[in-house]
Coordinates of C-alpha atoms and ligand atoms in Angstrom, one line a residue:
M1 CA -121.6 218.8 109.3
S2 CA -121.3 220.2 112.7
K3 CA -120.1 223.6 114.4
I4 CA -118.5 222.2 117.4
S5 CA -114.5 221.8 117.2
S6 CA -113.5 218.5 115.2
I7 CA -110.5 216.7 114.2
L8 CA -110.3 215.8 110.4
V9 CA -108.8 212.5 109.9
T10 CA -107.9 211.7 106.4
G11 CA -107.8 208.1 105.4
G12 CA -109.6 207.2 108.6
A13 CA -111.5 204.1 106.9
G14 CA -107.9 202.6 106.8
F15 CA -106.0 200.1 109.4
I16 CA -104.3 202.7 111.4
G17 CA -106.8 205.6 110.8
S18 CA -109.8 203.7 111.9
Y19 CA -108.0 202.5 114.7
V20 CA -106.8 206.1 115.8
T21 CA -110.5 207.4 115.4
K22 CA -112.0 204.7 117.4
L23 CA -109.5 206.1 120.3
L24 CA -110.3 209.8 119.6
L25 CA -114.0 209.1 119.9
E26 CA -113.4 207.2 123.0
K27 CA -111.5 210.3 124.3
G28 CA -114.4 212.3 123.6
Y29 CA -113.4 214.1 120.2
H30 CA -115.7 214.6 117.7
T31 CA -114.2 213.4 114.5
I32 CA -114.8 214.0 110.6
V33 CA -113.4 211.0 108.4
L34 CA -112.4 211.9 105.2
D35 CA -111.6 208.8 102.7
N36 CA -112.1 207.8 99.1
L37 CA -112.5 204.4 100.1
S38 CA -109.8 203.2 97.7
K39 CA -108.2 200.9 100.4
G40 CA -110.3 201.5 103.7
K41 CA -114.0 200.3 104.3
K42 CA -116.8 202.3 105.9
E43 CA -117.5 199.6 107.9
H44 CA -114.4 200.2 109.8
L45 CA -115.7 203.6 111.4
L46 CA -117.4 203.1 114.8
G47 CA -118.8 206.3 114.7
G48 CA -118.3 210.1 114.1
E49 CA -118.8 211.7 110.7
F50 CA -117.8 210.2 107.4
I51 CA -117.3 211.9 104.1
E52 CA -116.5 209.8 101.0
G53 CA -114.3 211.7 98.7
D54 CA -110.6 212.7 97.6
L55 CA -108.0 214.9 99.2
A56 CA -107.5 216.8 95.9
D57 CA -111.0 217.9 95.8
R58 CA -110.4 221.4 96.8
S59 CA -114.4 222.5 96.8
L60 CA -114.7 219.5 99.0
L61 CA -112.4 220.5 101.5
N62 CA -113.2 223.9 101.5
K63 CA -116.8 222.7 102.7
I64 CA -114.6 220.5 105.4
F65 CA -113.0 223.1 106.6
K66 CA -116.0 225.3 107.2
N67 CA -116.8 223.3 110.2
K68 CA -114.3 224.3 113.0
I69 CA -111.3 222.1 112.6
E70 CA -109.0 222.2 115.6
A71 CA -106.3 219.8 113.6
V72 CA -106.0 217.5 110.7
L73 CA -104.4 213.9 111.1
H74 CA -103.2 212.7 107.9
F75 CA -103.2 209.0 107.2
A76 CA -104.4 208.7 103.6
A77 CA -101.4 207.8 101.6
F78 CA -100.4 204.6 99.6
T79 CA -98.2 202.5 101.8
D80 CA -96.8 199.9 99.5
V81 CA -93.0 200.0 99.5
G82 CA -92.7 197.9 96.5
Q83 CA -95.3 199.0 94.5
S84 CA -93.9 202.5 95.1
V85 CA -90.8 201.3 93.3
S86 CA -92.8 200.1 90.2
E87 CA -95.1 203.0 90.3
P88 CA -93.5 205.8 91.8
E89 CA -95.3 208.4 89.8
L90 CA -98.3 207.2 91.4
Y91 CA -96.9 207.6 94.9
H92 CA -95.7 211.0 93.8
E93 CA -99.0 211.9 93.0
N94 CA -101.2 210.4 95.8
N95 CA -98.9 211.0 98.9
V96 CA -97.1 214.3 97.7
E97 CA -99.4 216.4 95.3
K98 CA -102.6 215.5 97.1
T99 CA -100.9 216.2 100.5
R100 CA -99.6 219.6 99.2
I101 CA -103.5 220.6 98.4
L102 CA -104.5 219.4 101.7
L103 CA -101.7 221.5 103.7
E104 CA -102.7 224.5 101.4
E105 CA -106.2 224.3 102.1
A106 CA -105.5 223.9 105.9
K107 CA -103.2 227.0 105.8
K108 CA -105.7 229.2 104.0
Q109 CA -108.2 228.3 107.1
G110 CA -105.6 228.9 109.6
V111 CA -105.5 225.4 110.6
S112 CA -101.5 224.5 111.4
R113 CA -102.2 221.6 114.0
F114 CA -101.4 219.0 111.5
I115 CA -100.5 215.2 112.5
F116 CA -98.4 213.5 109.7
S117 CA -98.1 209.6 109.1
S118 CA -94.6 209.5 108.4
S119 CA -92.5 206.2 108.4
A120 CA -89.1 204.5 109.3
A121 CA -88.7 204.1 105.6
V122 CA -87.5 208.1 105.6
Y123 CA -84.4 206.7 107.2
G124 CA -83.1 204.5 104.6
N125 CA -80.3 202.0 105.3
P126 CA -79.8 202.1 108.9
L127 CA -76.2 203.7 110.4
Q128 CA -76.9 202.4 114.2
D129 CA -78.7 199.7 116.2
L130 CA -81.4 202.1 117.8
I131 CA -82.5 204.7 115.2
T132 CA -82.9 208.1 116.7
E133 CA -84.9 211.2 114.9
D134 CA -81.3 212.6 114.3
H135 CA -80.3 209.8 112.1
P136 CA -79.7 210.7 108.4
T137 CA -82.6 210.7 106.3
S138 CA -81.9 209.0 103.1
P139 CA -84.9 206.9 101.8
I140 CA -84.1 203.9 99.5
N141 CA -87.5 203.6 98.1
P142 CA -90.0 206.2 96.5
Y143 CA -92.6 205.6 99.1
G144 CA -89.9 206.9 102.2
A145 CA -88.9 209.8 99.5
T146 CA -92.6 210.8 99.6
K147 CA -92.7 210.7 103.5
L148 CA -89.7 212.7 103.6
T149 CA -90.9 215.0 100.9
I150 CA -93.8 216.1 103.0
E151 CA -92.2 216.3 106.3
K152 CA -89.7 219.1 105.1
E153 CA -92.7 221.0 103.9
L154 CA -94.8 220.8 107.0
G155 CA -94.9 224.1 109.4
P156 CA -93.6 224.5 112.8
D157 CA -96.8 223.3 114.8
A158 CA -97.0 220.0 112.7
V159 CA -95.7 216.7 114.0
S160 CA -94.5 213.9 112.1
L161 CA -94.9 210.4 113.6
R162 CA -92.3 208.1 111.8
Y163 CA -93.8 204.6 112.5
F164 CA -91.7 201.5 112.4
N165 CA -93.9 198.3 111.6
A166 CA -97.3 198.7 112.4
A167 CA -99.3 195.6 113.6
G168 CA -101.8 194.1 115.9
G169 CA -105.3 194.9 115.9
D170 CA -108.2 196.1 118.5
P171 CA -107.9 194.4 121.9
E172 CA -111.5 194.6 122.6
G173 CA -112.4 192.8 119.1
K174 CA -114.9 195.7 118.2
L175 CA -113.1 196.9 115.2
L176 CA -112.3 193.8 113.1
Y177 CA -109.9 194.5 110.7
R178 CA -109.0 192.3 107.9
H179 CA -106.6 193.8 105.0
Q180 CA -108.0 193.0 101.8
R181 CA -104.4 192.8 100.1
P182 CA -102.3 192.5 102.7
T183 CA -98.6 194.1 102.1
N184 CA -97.2 193.5 105.5
L185 CA -95.7 190.4 107.3
I186 CA -98.2 189.6 110.2
P187 CA -101.3 190.2 107.8
I188 CA -99.6 188.2 105.1
I189 CA -98.9 185.1 107.4
L190 CA -102.5 184.9 108.8
Q191 CA -104.3 185.5 105.4
G192 CA -102.2 182.5 104.2
L193 CA -103.6 180.6 106.8
M194 CA -107.0 181.4 106.0
E195 CA -106.3 180.6 102.6
N196 CA -104.2 177.6 103.2
R197 CA -101.3 179.0 100.9
P198 CA -97.6 178.9 101.6
F199 CA -95.7 182.0 103.5
T200 CA -92.5 182.8 101.5
L201 CA -89.8 183.7 103.6
F202 CA -87.4 186.5 102.1
G203 CA -84.0 185.5 102.6
K204 CA -82.4 183.5 105.5
D205 CA -78.8 184.6 104.8
Y206 CA -79.1 188.0 106.5
P207 CA -76.0 189.0 109.3
T208 CA -78.6 188.5 112.1
P209 CA -79.0 185.7 114.8
D210 CA -81.4 183.6 112.7
G211 CA -80.5 185.0 109.1
T212 CA -84.0 186.6 108.8
C213 CA -84.4 190.4 108.9
V214 CA -85.1 191.8 112.3
R215 CA -88.3 194.7 112.6
D216 CA -89.8 196.6 115.4
Y217 CA -93.4 196.0 115.4
I218 CA -95.5 198.7 117.2
H219 CA -99.2 197.7 118.0
I220 CA -101.7 200.0 116.4
H221 CA -103.2 200.8 120.1
D222 CA -99.8 202.4 121.1
L223 CA -99.3 204.1 117.5
A224 CA -102.9 205.6 118.3
S225 CA -102.2 206.8 121.5
A226 CA -99.3 208.4 120.4
H227 CA -101.3 210.5 117.9
V228 CA -103.9 211.7 120.8
L229 CA -100.8 212.9 122.6
A230 CA -99.2 214.4 119.6
L231 CA -102.6 216.7 119.3
I232 CA -101.7 218.4 122.4
S233 CA -97.8 218.6 122.1
K234 CA -95.7 221.1 120.3
G235 CA -94.5 220.4 116.9
G236 CA -91.7 218.1 116.1
V237 CA -90.3 214.5 114.8
Y238 CA -90.9 211.2 116.9
N239 CA -90.0 207.6 116.1
L240 CA -92.6 205.1 117.0
G241 CA -91.5 201.9 117.8
N242 CA -90.8 199.5 120.8
G243 CA -86.9 199.6 120.7
R244 CA -87.0 196.0 120.5
G245 CA -86.8 193.7 117.4
Y246 CA -88.3 190.5 116.2
S247 CA -86.9 188.1 113.4
V248 CA -89.3 187.1 110.7
L249 CA -89.0 183.7 112.1
E250 CA -90.0 185.0 115.5
V251 CA -93.1 186.3 114.2
V252 CA -93.8 183.0 112.3
S253 CA -93.3 181.2 115.8
A254 CA -95.4 183.8 117.1
V255 CA -98.2 183.3 114.8
E256 CA -98.0 179.4 115.1
K257 CA -98.2 179.6 119.1
I258 CA -101.3 182.2 118.9
T259 CA -103.3 180.5 116.1
G260 CA -102.4 176.7 116.9
I261 CA -101.8 176.6 113.1
K262 CA -98.5 175.3 111.6
V263 CA -97.2 178.0 109.0
N264 CA -96.3 176.4 105.5
L265 CA -93.3 178.0 105.3
Q266 CA -91.1 178.3 101.7
Q267 CA -87.9 179.6 101.5
G268 CA -87.3 182.3 98.8
P269 CA -84.6 184.5 98.0
R270 CA -84.1 188.1 99.4
R271 CA -86.3 190.9 98.8
A272 CA -84.8 193.8 97.1
G273 CA -84.0 196.9 99.4
D274 CA -84.6 194.8 102.8
P275 CA -82.4 196.4 105.4
P276 CA -81.4 193.4 107.7
Y277 CA -82.0 195.5 111.0
L278 CA -84.5 198.2 111.9
V279 CA -85.2 199.5 115.5
A280 CA -86.1 202.8 116.7
S281 CA -85.4 204.4 119.8
S282 CA -88.8 206.2 120.8
A283 CA -87.2 207.8 123.9
K284 CA -87.8 211.3 122.5
A285 CA -91.8 210.3 122.3
K286 CA -91.7 209.0 125.6
K287 CA -89.8 212.0 126.9
E288 CA -91.7 214.8 125.1
L289 CA -95.3 213.3 124.4
G290 CA -95.2 211.4 127.6
W291 CA -95.8 208.3 125.7
K292 CA -96.1 204.8 127.1
P293 CA -96.7 201.9 125.1
I294 CA -98.6 199.1 126.8
Y295 CA -99.0 196.2 124.2
S296 CA -95.3 195.3 123.3
S297 CA -95.5 191.8 123.2
L298 CA -95.4 190.1 119.5
E299 CA -97.8 187.7 120.9
E300 CA -100.4 190.2 121.9
M301 CA -99.9 191.9 118.5
V302 CA -100.4 188.4 116.7
E303 CA -103.5 187.6 118.7
H304 CA -105.2 191.0 118.4
A305 CA -104.6 191.2 114.5
W306 CA -105.6 187.5 114.4
K307 CA -109.2 188.3 115.8
G308 CA -110.0 190.4 112.7
Y309 CA -109.4 187.5 110.3
Q310 CA -111.2 184.7 112.6
Q311 CA -114.6 187.0 112.7
N312 CA -114.4 188.8 109.3
Ligands
LIG1 N1 -91.2 189.2 104.5 C1 -91.2 188.0 104.1 N2 -92.2 187.5 103.6 C2 -93.4 188.1 103.0 C3 -93.4 189.4 103.6 C4 -92.4 190.2 104.2 O1 -90.2 187.2 104.6 O2 -94.3 187.6 102.5 C5 -90.2 190.0 105.4 C6 -89.7 191.1 104.7 O3 -88.5 190.7 103.7 C7 -88.7 192.2 106.1 C8 -89.9 191.8 107.0 O4 -90.7 190.3 106.6 O5 -87.8 191.4 106.4 C9 -91.0 192.8 107.5 O6 -91.7 192.9 106.2 P1 -92.7 194.0 106.0 O7 -93.1 194.3 104.3 O8 -93.9 193.7 106.8 O9 -92.2 195.4 106.6 P2 -91.0 196.4 106.0 O10 -90.3 196.5 107.2 O11 -90.4 195.9 105.0 O12 -91.5 197.7 106.1

């Protein structure tokens, strides 16, 4: 293990963590990834140190914190909203209890710079079109509740980044990510195309222009660049989205255009707990972090995600 100042990245072998690690390495940071590989894969790491292990392992954390750790980026968490409803205890244990251990061990070592992967799920049903950070927090599923619980326990130096719908892939095609069991819209459609399976549309009777739900998709490169900026910012809470929504049918059209393959669309019923419209205002991140998203087109997000499916 190294003696130079390092960034500890938990969950750094996963979809977002691995891309952030890639960007940190490009920026010259030294990274130590801690991942139990329950979801991520070692192949997603293009450099830096890797430690296979669990967040709840205090003696391992102790050893890791013997390095000079400048900041902790905490991605390791379960993220499937549906599963959080059926297995809330699992989500509490993994996302809350284990994070508390990490926070305690970091605090003991005087590491207060903590960048936390939070979620738009902390807001629950939106009361306004463009959600700002002062929107009331009232999660409607256990996943969102776990994120909010931790946000409230963070110290003043910590940064909570509330992700909207993370999408895309490595624009350079170096990090080819293919989700093992996708739980989000774009990877679900792409996986379906690869396996020649139909895609089920969850509801077409929402009060939106085409009747399908509208979400704010944000490219992982842009999410990642916000983390790099957060490392040198003061503590706070920031939304990360594009401020522009796309409906499920618009996503399907973009996939068909980029892949050249027709999606076998099947109409299904609504999925429980889906708000019709969820779009972020990220004005605060732009103003205070100096954040500038660069891949805001849906087609680029689909194109970069598709690279991981074609070549993997
Ligand atoms: N969706 C769908 N079929 C699927 C998966 C998702 O119609 O197989 C819809 C879902 O109902 C929601 C949108 O796609 O309106 C985005 O879902 P996702 O789970 O990716 O993100 P969420 O906004 O729920 O976190």
